[in-house]
mmCIF file of C-alpha atoms and ligand atoms in Angstrom:
data_model
loop_
_atom_site.group_PDB
_atom_site.id
_atom_site.type_symbol
_atom_site.label_atom_id
_atom_site.label_comp_id
_atom_site.label_asym_id
_atom_site.label_seq_id
_atom_site.Cartn_x
_atom_site.Cartn_y
_atom_site.Cartn_z
ATOM 1 C CA MET A 1 6.021 -11.470 -5.903
ATOM 2 C CA ALA A 2 7.729 -7.614 -5.116
ATOM 3 C CA LYS A 3 11.412 -6.322 -5.960
ATOM 4 C CA ILE A 4 13.313 -3.962 -3.422
ATOM 5 C CA LEU A 5 14.638 -1.627 -5.139
ATOM 6 C CA ARG A 6 16.124 0.964 -2.895
ATOM 7 C CA LYS A 7 17.333 0.085 0.315
ATOM 8 C CA LEU A 8 18.831 3.018 3.293
ATOM 9 C CA ARG A 9 18.226 3.155 6.530
ATOM 10 C CA LEU A 10 17.609 5.681 8.169
ATOM 11 C CA ALA A 11 18.133 5.906 11.229
ATOM 12 C CA PRO A 12 19.128 2.817 14.146
ATOM 13 C CA GLY A 13 15.523 -0.067 12.938
ATOM 14 C CA ILE A 14 14.365 2.542 10.924
ATOM 15 C CA ASN A 15 13.795 1.475 7.341
ATOM 16 C CA GLU A 16 13.026 2.737 4.048
ATOM 17 C CA PHE A 17 11.427 0.269 1.148
ATOM 18 C CA VAL A 18 11.552 1.414 -1.829
ATOM 19 C CA VAL A 19 9.638 -1.478 -3.501
ATOM 20 C CA ASP A 20 8.557 -2.124 -7.136
ATOM 21 C CA ALA A 21 4.619 -2.996 -6.880
ATOM 22 C CA PRO A 22 3.317 -1.443 -10.212
ATOM 23 C CA LEU A 23 -0.866 -2.274 -9.456
ATOM 24 C CA ILE A 24 -0.331 -0.906 -6.283
ATOM 25 C CA ALA A 25 1.354 3.123 -6.996
ATOM 26 C CA ARG A 26 -1.057 3.351 -9.775
ATOM 27 C CA LYS A 27 -4.215 3.049 -7.880
ATOM 28 C CA ALA A 28 -3.321 3.836 -3.834
ATOM 29 C CA GLU A 29 -4.280 7.948 -2.414
ATOM 30 C CA PRO A 30 -2.785 9.198 0.551
ATOM 31 C CA GLY A 31 -3.707 7.580 3.370
ATOM 32 C CA GLN A 32 -4.466 3.708 2.513
ATOM 33 C CA PHE A 33 -1.826 0.607 3.850
ATOM 34 C CA LEU A 34 -1.344 -2.546 2.485
ATOM 35 C CA ILE A 35 -0.271 -5.250 3.793
ATOM 36 C CA VAL A 36 3.227 -6.880 3.196
ATOM 37 C CA ILE A 37 4.193 -10.901 3.246
ATOM 38 C CA ILE A 38 7.731 -11.611 3.766
ATOM 39 C CA ASP A 39 7.489 -15.811 2.864
ATOM 40 C CA GLU A 40 5.684 -18.750 2.855
ATOM 41 C CA LYS A 41 5.703 -18.919 5.950
ATOM 42 C CA GLY A 42 5.270 -14.234 6.680
ATOM 43 C CA GLU A 43 2.635 -13.039 9.758
ATOM 44 C CA ARG A 44 1.276 -9.849 7.603
ATOM 45 C CA ILE A 45 1.761 -7.107 7.654
ATOM 46 C CA PRO A 46 0.706 -3.660 7.998
ATOM 47 C CA LEU A 47 2.795 -0.603 6.547
ATOM 48 C CA THR A 48 1.178 2.644 6.038
ATOM 49 C CA ILE A 49 2.229 3.645 2.159
ATOM 50 C CA ALA A 50 4.849 6.757 3.232
ATOM 51 C CA ASP A 51 5.421 7.605 -1.245
ATOM 52 C CA LEU A 52 4.980 6.866 -4.355
ATOM 53 C CA ASP A 53 5.801 7.160 -8.238
ATOM 54 C CA ARG A 54 3.044 6.092 -10.167
ATOM 55 C CA GLU A 55 4.980 6.415 -13.093
ATOM 56 C CA SER A 56 7.513 3.526 -12.286
ATOM 57 C CA GLY A 57 5.342 1.420 -10.062
ATOM 58 C CA ALA A 58 7.813 2.377 -7.566
ATOM 59 C CA VAL A 59 6.112 2.566 -3.709
ATOM 60 C CA THR A 60 7.603 3.505 -0.867
ATOM 61 C CA ILE A 61 7.174 1.747 2.925
ATOM 62 C CA VAL A 62 8.760 2.602 6.621
ATOM 63 C CA PHE A 63 9.165 0.724 9.349
ATOM 64 C CA LEU A 64 10.588 0.566 12.604
ATOM 65 C CA GLU A 65 12.180 -2.913 13.569
ATOM 66 C CA ILE A 66 9.603 -3.857 16.737
ATOM 67 C CA GLY A 67 9.111 -7.365 17.202
ATOM 68 C CA LYS A 68 10.045 -10.926 14.796
ATOM 69 C CA SER A 69 8.689 -9.614 11.490
ATOM 70 C CA THR A 70 9.309 -6.403 11.316
ATOM 71 C CA MET A 71 13.059 -6.938 12.783
ATOM 72 C CA GLU A 72 12.613 -10.100 10.322
ATOM 73 C CA LEU A 73 11.889 -7.754 7.074
ATOM 74 C CA GLY A 74 14.539 -5.865 7.902
ATOM 75 C CA GLN A 75 17.025 -7.850 7.191
ATOM 76 C CA LEU A 76 16.549 -8.473 3.330
ATOM 77 C CA GLU A 77 18.200 -5.941 1.244
ATOM 78 C CA ALA A 78 18.247 -4.734 -2.067
ATOM 79 C CA GLY A 79 17.699 -7.320 -5.055
ATOM 80 C CA ASP A 80 15.882 -9.058 -1.885
ATOM 81 C CA GLU A 81 11.957 -10.451 -3.393
ATOM 82 C CA ILE A 82 8.644 -10.076 -0.342
ATOM 83 C CA ALA A 83 7.215 -12.653 -1.247
ATOM 84 C CA HIS A 84 3.314 -10.017 -1.228
ATOM 85 C CA ILE A 85 2.839 -7.379 -0.699
ATOM 86 C CA SER A 86 -1.397 -6.646 -1.062
ATOM 87 C CA GLY A 87 -2.532 -2.987 -1.325
ATOM 88 C CA PRO A 88 -4.414 0.095 -1.548
ATOM 89 C CA LEU A 89 -5.929 -0.988 1.515
ATOM 90 C CA GLY A 90 -8.521 1.080 3.219
ATOM 91 C CA LYS A 91 -9.942 4.754 3.137
ATOM 92 C CA ALA A 92 -7.705 7.259 1.537
ATOM 93 C CA SER A 93 -7.932 10.019 3.271
ATOM 94 C CA GLU A 94 -9.892 13.597 2.796
ATOM 95 C CA ILE A 95 -8.749 15.854 1.468
ATOM 96 C CA PRO A 96 -9.806 19.434 2.438
ATOM 97 C CA GLN A 97 -9.574 22.727 0.658
ATOM 98 C CA GLY A 98 -8.506 26.267 1.732
ATOM 99 C CA GLU A 99 -7.768 25.403 5.327
ATOM 100 C CA THR A 100 -4.808 25.637 7.611
ATOM 101 C CA ILE A 101 -3.251 21.755 9.009
ATOM 102 C CA VAL A 102 -1.171 21.337 11.326
ATOM 103 C CA PHE A 103 -0.297 18.311 10.439
ATOM 104 C CA VAL A 104 1.687 16.180 13.683
ATOM 105 C CA GLY A 105 3.542 12.840 12.942
ATOM 106 C CA GLY A 106 5.305 11.269 15.663
ATOM 107 C CA GLY A 107 8.105 9.123 15.233
ATOM 108 C CA VAL A 108 8.052 6.783 12.208
ATOM 109 C CA GLY A 109 3.911 8.052 11.914
ATOM 110 C CA THR A 110 5.585 11.539 10.715
ATOM 111 C CA ALA A 111 6.688 9.068 6.811
ATOM 112 C CA ALA A 112 2.229 8.225 7.598
ATOM 113 C CA VAL A 113 1.649 11.947 7.233
ATOM 114 C CA TYR A 114 3.562 12.634 4.808
ATOM 115 C CA PRO A 115 1.827 11.617 1.723
ATOM 116 C CA ILE A 116 -0.874 13.249 2.893
ATOM 117 C CA ALA A 117 0.386 16.141 4.194
ATOM 118 C CA ARG A 118 2.104 16.430 0.047
ATOM 119 C CA LYS A 119 -1.753 16.124 -0.825
ATOM 120 C CA ALA A 120 -2.731 18.729 0.989
ATOM 121 C CA LYS A 121 -0.238 21.441 0.361
ATOM 122 C CA GLU A 122 -1.994 21.594 -3.031
ATOM 123 C CA SER A 123 -4.967 23.115 -1.633
ATOM 124 C CA ASN A 124 -4.399 24.134 2.503
ATOM 125 C CA LYS A 125 -1.780 25.864 4.178
ATOM 126 C CA VAL A 126 0.321 23.425 6.187
ATOM 127 C CA ILE A 127 2.196 23.661 8.979
ATOM 128 C CA SER A 128 3.900 20.400 10.201
ATOM 129 C CA ILE A 129 5.162 19.626 14.155
ATOM 130 C CA VAL A 130 7.775 16.302 13.005
ATOM 131 C CA GLY A 131 8.782 14.788 16.665
ATOM 132 C CA ALA A 132 11.018 12.275 17.524
ATOM 133 C CA LYS A 133 13.596 10.073 20.374
ATOM 134 C CA ASN A 134 16.828 12.177 19.199
ATOM 135 C CA LYS A 135 18.334 13.766 16.225
ATOM 136 C CA GLU A 136 19.564 9.853 15.172
ATOM 137 C CA THR A 137 15.369 9.472 14.669
ATOM 138 C CA VAL A 138 13.840 12.511 13.157
ATOM 139 C CA ILE A 139 13.062 11.435 9.283
ATOM 140 C CA TRP A 140 11.775 12.394 5.972
ATOM 141 C CA GLU A 141 13.352 16.347 8.152
ATOM 142 C CA ASP A 142 13.856 17.977 4.132
ATOM 143 C CA LYS A 143 10.558 16.016 2.757
ATOM 144 C CA MET A 144 8.534 17.780 5.186
ATOM 145 C CA LYS A 145 10.027 20.546 4.310
ATOM 146 C CA ASP A 146 9.424 20.542 1.436
ATOM 147 C CA VAL A 147 5.969 19.909 1.479
ATOM 148 C CA SER A 148 4.950 22.064 4.341
ATOM 149 C CA ASP A 149 4.781 26.216 5.494
ATOM 150 C CA ARG A 150 6.372 25.535 8.104
ATOM 151 C CA LEU A 151 7.588 22.882 10.110
ATOM 152 C CA ILE A 152 9.081 22.476 13.723
ATOM 153 C CA VAL A 153 10.646 19.389 14.506
ATOM 154 C CA THR A 154 10.935 18.790 18.611
ATOM 155 C CA THR A 155 12.915 15.456 20.128
ATOM 156 C CA ASP A 156 12.121 14.429 24.256
ATOM 157 C CA ASP A 157 15.656 14.958 24.759
ATOM 158 C CA GLY A 158 16.734 19.040 23.384
ATOM 159 C CA SER A 159 19.024 16.682 20.349
ATOM 160 C CA TYR A 160 17.515 18.486 18.281
ATOM 161 C CA GLY A 161 14.752 21.272 16.329
ATOM 162 C CA ARG A 162 12.986 22.045 20.127
ATOM 163 C CA LYS A 163 13.305 19.952 23.462
ATOM 164 C CA GLY A 164 9.446 18.710 24.181
ATOM 165 C CA LEU A 165 7.189 16.349 23.081
ATOM 166 C CA VAL A 166 5.202 17.326 19.689
ATOM 167 C CA THR A 167 1.379 18.693 21.747
ATOM 168 C CA GLU A 168 3.302 21.169 22.818
ATOM 169 C CA PRO A 169 4.430 23.467 20.249
ATOM 170 C CA LEU A 170 0.533 22.142 18.886
ATOM 171 C CA LYS A 171 -0.473 23.136 21.754
ATOM 172 C CA GLU A 172 0.646 27.309 21.525
ATOM 173 C CA LEU A 173 -0.204 26.875 17.648
ATOM 174 C CA LEU A 174 -3.862 26.348 18.678
ATOM 175 C CA GLU A 175 -3.614 29.599 21.729
ATOM 176 C CA GLN A 176 -3.264 31.283 17.860
ATOM 177 C CA GLY A 177 -5.533 30.128 16.183
ATOM 178 C CA GLY A 178 -6.849 29.936 12.747
ATOM 179 C CA ILE A 179 -5.669 26.054 12.354
ATOM 180 C CA ASP A 180 -9.131 24.469 10.815
ATOM 181 C CA ARG A 181 -8.272 20.534 11.086
ATOM 182 C CA VAL A 182 -4.952 18.641 12.861
ATOM 183 C CA VAL A 183 -3.896 15.237 10.989
ATOM 184 C CA ALA A 184 -1.720 13.487 13.635
ATOM 185 C CA ILE A 185 -0.109 10.211 13.605
ATOM 186 C CA GLY A 186 2.174 8.905 15.142
ATOM 187 C CA PRO A 187 1.411 6.241 17.544
ATOM 188 C CA PRO A 188 -1.083 6.123 19.850
ATOM 189 C CA ILE A 189 -0.317 6.983 23.065
ATOM 190 C CA MET A 190 0.479 10.376 21.021
ATOM 191 C CA MET A 191 -2.166 9.731 19.014
ATOM 192 C CA LYS A 192 -3.999 10.171 22.218
ATOM 193 C CA PHE A 193 -2.741 14.010 23.653
ATOM 194 C CA ALA A 194 -2.667 15.326 20.436
ATOM 195 C CA ALA A 195 -6.724 14.638 20.792
ATOM 196 C CA LEU A 196 -6.786 15.352 24.321
ATOM 197 C CA THR A 197 -4.457 18.601 23.045
ATOM 198 C CA THR A 198 -6.895 19.832 20.816
ATOM 199 C CA ARG A 199 -10.127 18.939 22.309
ATOM 200 C CA PRO A 200 -10.822 22.558 24.469
ATOM 201 C CA TYR A 201 -10.394 24.394 21.377
ATOM 202 C CA GLY A 202 -12.897 22.227 19.021
ATOM 203 C CA VAL A 203 -10.569 21.894 15.725
ATOM 204 C CA LYS A 204 -11.291 18.786 13.807
ATOM 205 C CA THR A 205 -8.505 15.807 14.543
ATOM 206 C CA VAL A 206 -7.879 13.758 12.237
ATOM 207 C CA VAL A 207 -6.487 10.543 13.845
ATOM 208 C CA SER A 208 -5.037 7.213 11.218
ATOM 209 C CA LEU A 209 -4.809 4.185 13.749
ATOM 210 C CA ASN A 210 -2.680 1.195 13.955
ATOM 211 C CA PRO A 211 -4.752 -1.806 15.671
ATOM 212 C CA ILE A 212 -3.398 -5.396 15.163
ATOM 213 C CA ILE A 213 -4.044 -6.015 11.371
ATOM 214 C CA VAL A 214 -4.934 -9.963 10.200
ATOM 215 C CA ASP A 215 -7.179 -10.023 6.508
ATOM 216 C CA GLY A 216 -7.263 -6.488 5.384
ATOM 217 C CA THR A 217 -10.600 -6.536 3.768
ATOM 218 C CA GLY A 218 -12.316 -6.643 6.982
ATOM 219 C CA MET A 219 -13.517 -10.274 6.908
ATOM 220 C CA CYS A 220 -11.376 -10.908 10.634
ATOM 221 C CA GLY A 221 -12.551 -8.431 13.095
ATOM 222 C CA ALA A 222 -9.643 -8.721 15.062
ATOM 223 C CA CYS A 223 -8.684 -4.543 13.498
ATOM 224 C CA ARG A 224 -12.201 -3.648 15.825
ATOM 225 C CA VAL A 225 -11.983 -0.216 17.299
ATOM 226 C CA ARG A 226 -14.231 1.964 19.473
ATOM 227 C CA VAL A 227 -15.330 4.969 17.676
ATOM 228 C CA GLY A 228 -18.591 7.431 18.595
ATOM 229 C CA GLY A 229 -19.664 4.393 21.359
ATOM 230 C CA VAL A 230 -19.743 2.136 17.154
ATOM 231 C CA THR A 231 -17.622 -0.319 16.575
ATOM 232 C CA LYS A 232 -15.237 -0.278 13.254
ATOM 233 C CA PHE A 233 -13.606 -2.227 11.943
ATOM 234 C CA ALA A 234 -9.855 -0.203 11.207
ATOM 235 C CA CYS A 235 -8.874 -2.052 7.736
ATOM 236 C CA VAL A 236 -12.427 -0.902 5.855
ATOM 237 C CA ASP A 237 -13.500 2.152 8.289
ATOM 238 C CA GLY A 238 -10.501 3.797 8.948
ATOM 239 C CA PRO A 239 -6.956 3.217 9.234
ATOM 240 C CA GLU A 240 -7.938 6.962 9.126
ATOM 241 C CA PHE A 241 -10.818 8.795 12.530
ATOM 242 C CA ASP A 242 -12.207 12.090 14.012
ATOM 243 C CA ALA A 243 -10.020 11.836 16.471
ATOM 244 C CA HIS A 244 -12.544 12.989 19.641
ATOM 245 C CA GLU A 245 -14.661 10.129 18.784
ATOM 246 C CA VAL A 246 -12.120 7.041 19.654
ATOM 247 C CA ASP A 247 -11.416 5.458 22.747
ATOM 248 C CA PHE A 248 -7.855 5.206 22.993
ATOM 249 C CA ASP A 249 -7.825 3.292 26.483
ATOM 250 C CA LEU A 250 -9.449 0.493 24.416
ATOM 251 C CA LEU A 251 -7.408 0.334 21.817
ATOM 252 C CA LEU A 252 -3.967 0.430 23.974
ATOM 253 C CA LYS A 253 -5.384 -2.351 25.896
ATOM 254 C CA ARG A 254 -6.028 -4.589 22.236
ATOM 255 C CA LEU A 255 -2.999 -3.559 21.040
ATOM 256 C CA ALA A 256 -1.392 -5.309 24.174
ATOM 257 C CA THR A 257 -3.124 -8.579 23.855
ATOM 258 C CA TYR A 258 -0.753 -10.414 22.409
ATOM 259 C CA ARG A 259 2.547 -8.702 24.220
ATOM 260 C CA GLU A 260 4.257 -11.436 25.393
ATOM 261 C CA GLU A 261 3.697 -13.659 22.789
ATOM 262 C CA GLU A 262 4.884 -11.175 20.923
ATOM 263 C CA GLU A 263 7.548 -10.586 22.630
ATOM 264 C CA LEU A 264 8.345 -14.430 23.225
ATOM 265 C CA ALA A 265 8.399 -14.066 19.154
ATOM 266 C CA LYS A 266 10.711 -11.749 19.706
ATOM 267 C CA ARG A 267 13.265 -13.207 21.970
ATOM 268 C CA LEU A 268 13.310 -16.991 19.492
ATOM 269 C CA PHE A 269 14.328 -15.022 17.414
ATOM 270 C CA LEU A 270 16.840 -12.843 18.720
ATOM 271 C CA GLU A 271 18.680 -16.126 19.358
ATOM 272 C CA ARG A 272 17.868 -18.314 16.549
ATOM 273 C CA GLY A 273 17.887 -15.618 13.518
ATOM 274 C CA ARG A 274 16.344 -16.469 10.270
ATOM 275 C CA LYS A 275 14.879 -19.152 9.693
HETATM 276 P P1 LIG B 301 8.250 7.574 19.211
HETATM 277 O O1 LIG B 301 8.287 7.128 20.740
HETATM 278 O O2 LIG B 301 9.501 8.018 19.122
HETATM 279 O O3 LIG B 301 7.236 9.211 19.424
HETATM 280 C C1 LIG B 301 7.265 10.212 18.266
HETATM 281 C C2 LIG B 301 6.645 11.413 18.813
HETATM 282 O O4 LIG B 301 5.230 10.884 19.595
HETATM 283 C C3 LIG B 301 7.816 11.226 20.043
HETATM 284 O O5 LIG B 301 8.848 11.928 19.965
HETATM 285 C C4 LIG B 301 6.812 13.047 20.626
HETATM 286 O O6 LIG B 301 6.988 14.094 20.639
HETATM 287 C C5 LIG B 301 5.677 12.450 20.543
HETATM 288 N N1 LIG B 301 4.709 11.662 21.946
HETATM 289 C C6 LIG B 301 5.670 10.143 22.523
HETATM 290 N N2 LIG B 301 5.334 9.984 23.238
HETATM 291 C C7 LIG B 301 3.302 10.772 23.792
HETATM 292 C C8 LIG B 301 2.053 12.038 24.640
HETATM 293 N N3 LIG B 301 2.768 10.889 25.588
HETATM 294 N N4 LIG B 301 2.059 13.420 24.753
HETATM 295 C C9 LIG B 301 2.314 13.458 23.807
HETATM 296 N N5 LIG B 301 3.085 13.110 22.272
HETATM 297 C C10 LIG B 301 3.904 11.717 22.920
HETATM 298 O O7 LIG B 301 7.590 6.825 18.402
HETATM 299 P P2 LIG B 301 7.671 5.813 17.873
HETATM 300 O O8 LIG B 301 9.430 4.771 18.456
HETATM 301 O O9 LIG B 301 8.140 6.465 16.003
HETATM 302 O O10 LIG B 301 7.137 4.762 17.862
HETATM 303 C C11 LIG B 301 6.233 4.019 18.524
HETATM 304 C C12 LIG B 301 5.370 3.117 18.749
HETATM 305 O O11 LIG B 301 3.354 3.273 17.691
HETATM 306 C C13 LIG B 301 5.663 1.479 17.231
HETATM 307 O O12 LIG B 301 5.200 0.727 18.030
HETATM 308 C C14 LIG B 301 5.115 2.381 16.073
HETATM 309 O O13 LIG B 301 4.755 1.003 15.928
HETATM 310 C C15 LIG B 301 3.885 2.898 15.981
HETATM 311 N N6 LIG B 301 3.403 3.421 15.266
HETATM 312 C C16 LIG B 301 2.242 3.260 14.541
HETATM 313 C C17 LIG B 301 2.010 4.478 13.902
HETATM 314 C C18 LIG B 301 0.481 4.547 13.634
HETATM 315 O O14 LIG B 301 -0.082 3.887 12.702
HETATM 316 N N7 LIG B 301 -0.649 5.176 13.706
HETATM 317 C C19 LIG B 301 3.145 5.062 13.524
HETATM 318 C C20 LIG B 301 4.022 5.538 14.112
HETATM 319 C C21 LIG B 301 4.590 4.595 14.987
HETATM 320 FE FE1 LIG B 302 -9.794 -8.164 9.523
HETATM 321 FE FE2 LIG B 302 -9.983 -5.760 9.629
HETATM 322 S S1 LIG B 302 -7.667 -6.417 9.875
HETATM 323 S S2 LIG B 302 -11.617 -6.835 9.361
#
């Protein structure tokens, strides 16, 4: 059991939970993820570790209420217990030294980018681009500002920061030159277009993939992704991969495999409420 120590509503449908998980807090490194199981009937929900405090044993997760299980998770409050949290899972991010790195966070992906940018800031120049649909859904702007030499915020509708997609300032930075690496985490379509944007400039680009995850330990094969023409398991070989090698179209197709079932589960959940 893991107790929710604090709950913060960051934006409509986006929650931040600080959870008591000392074993994970002691070991986790930026880029790793965990699996949450709400109760004995619960689905396994993979979530990136967004922050942690090794001393107090607290781990922060940020999630979008997108389907039945994440909506159910969003109904929990501070003081409630989560049945199981396993982790840290996956490989830690590779943190270079002495580079200029552009971190791109799309929507809730900003919380996944944050711990990597924070670590990278210790030995690199960090430029961050944070994108969201609108002003209301921009998250962790202050935290990103703290770990960035420069921060650019974009919104799709122009209600805050620059109007447009994250790939627009990304292209401008690449045009100006001097960028050694790009780390982009957000919706798969954003990561695909971030990869297409950086490819002509030959700048190393890293993405954190979010395929369907079941066991998270390399046993079931649910998280298969194609990288460089080879099948990889995102949960143990990733979740981070070279963006220029990733078959994003296959990832998007596989993510849609259970869309009908997911929609049905969500509809039933909304009709019946939590069991
Ligand atoms: P969102 O739809 O609000 O998009 C965030 C930003 O991504 C946008 O503001 C835009 O700047 C950029 N973007 C979107 N489409 C783009 C395109 N075609 N080209 C260039 N840039 C584009 O994001 P959200 O609502 O937080 O997430 C949507 C989905 O993505 C959810 O299902 C979420 O679970 C998933 N997601 C996955 C990860 C991950 O693990 N890699 C991270 C974040 C979100
Ligand atoms: Fe089962 Fe990766 S989630 S092998």
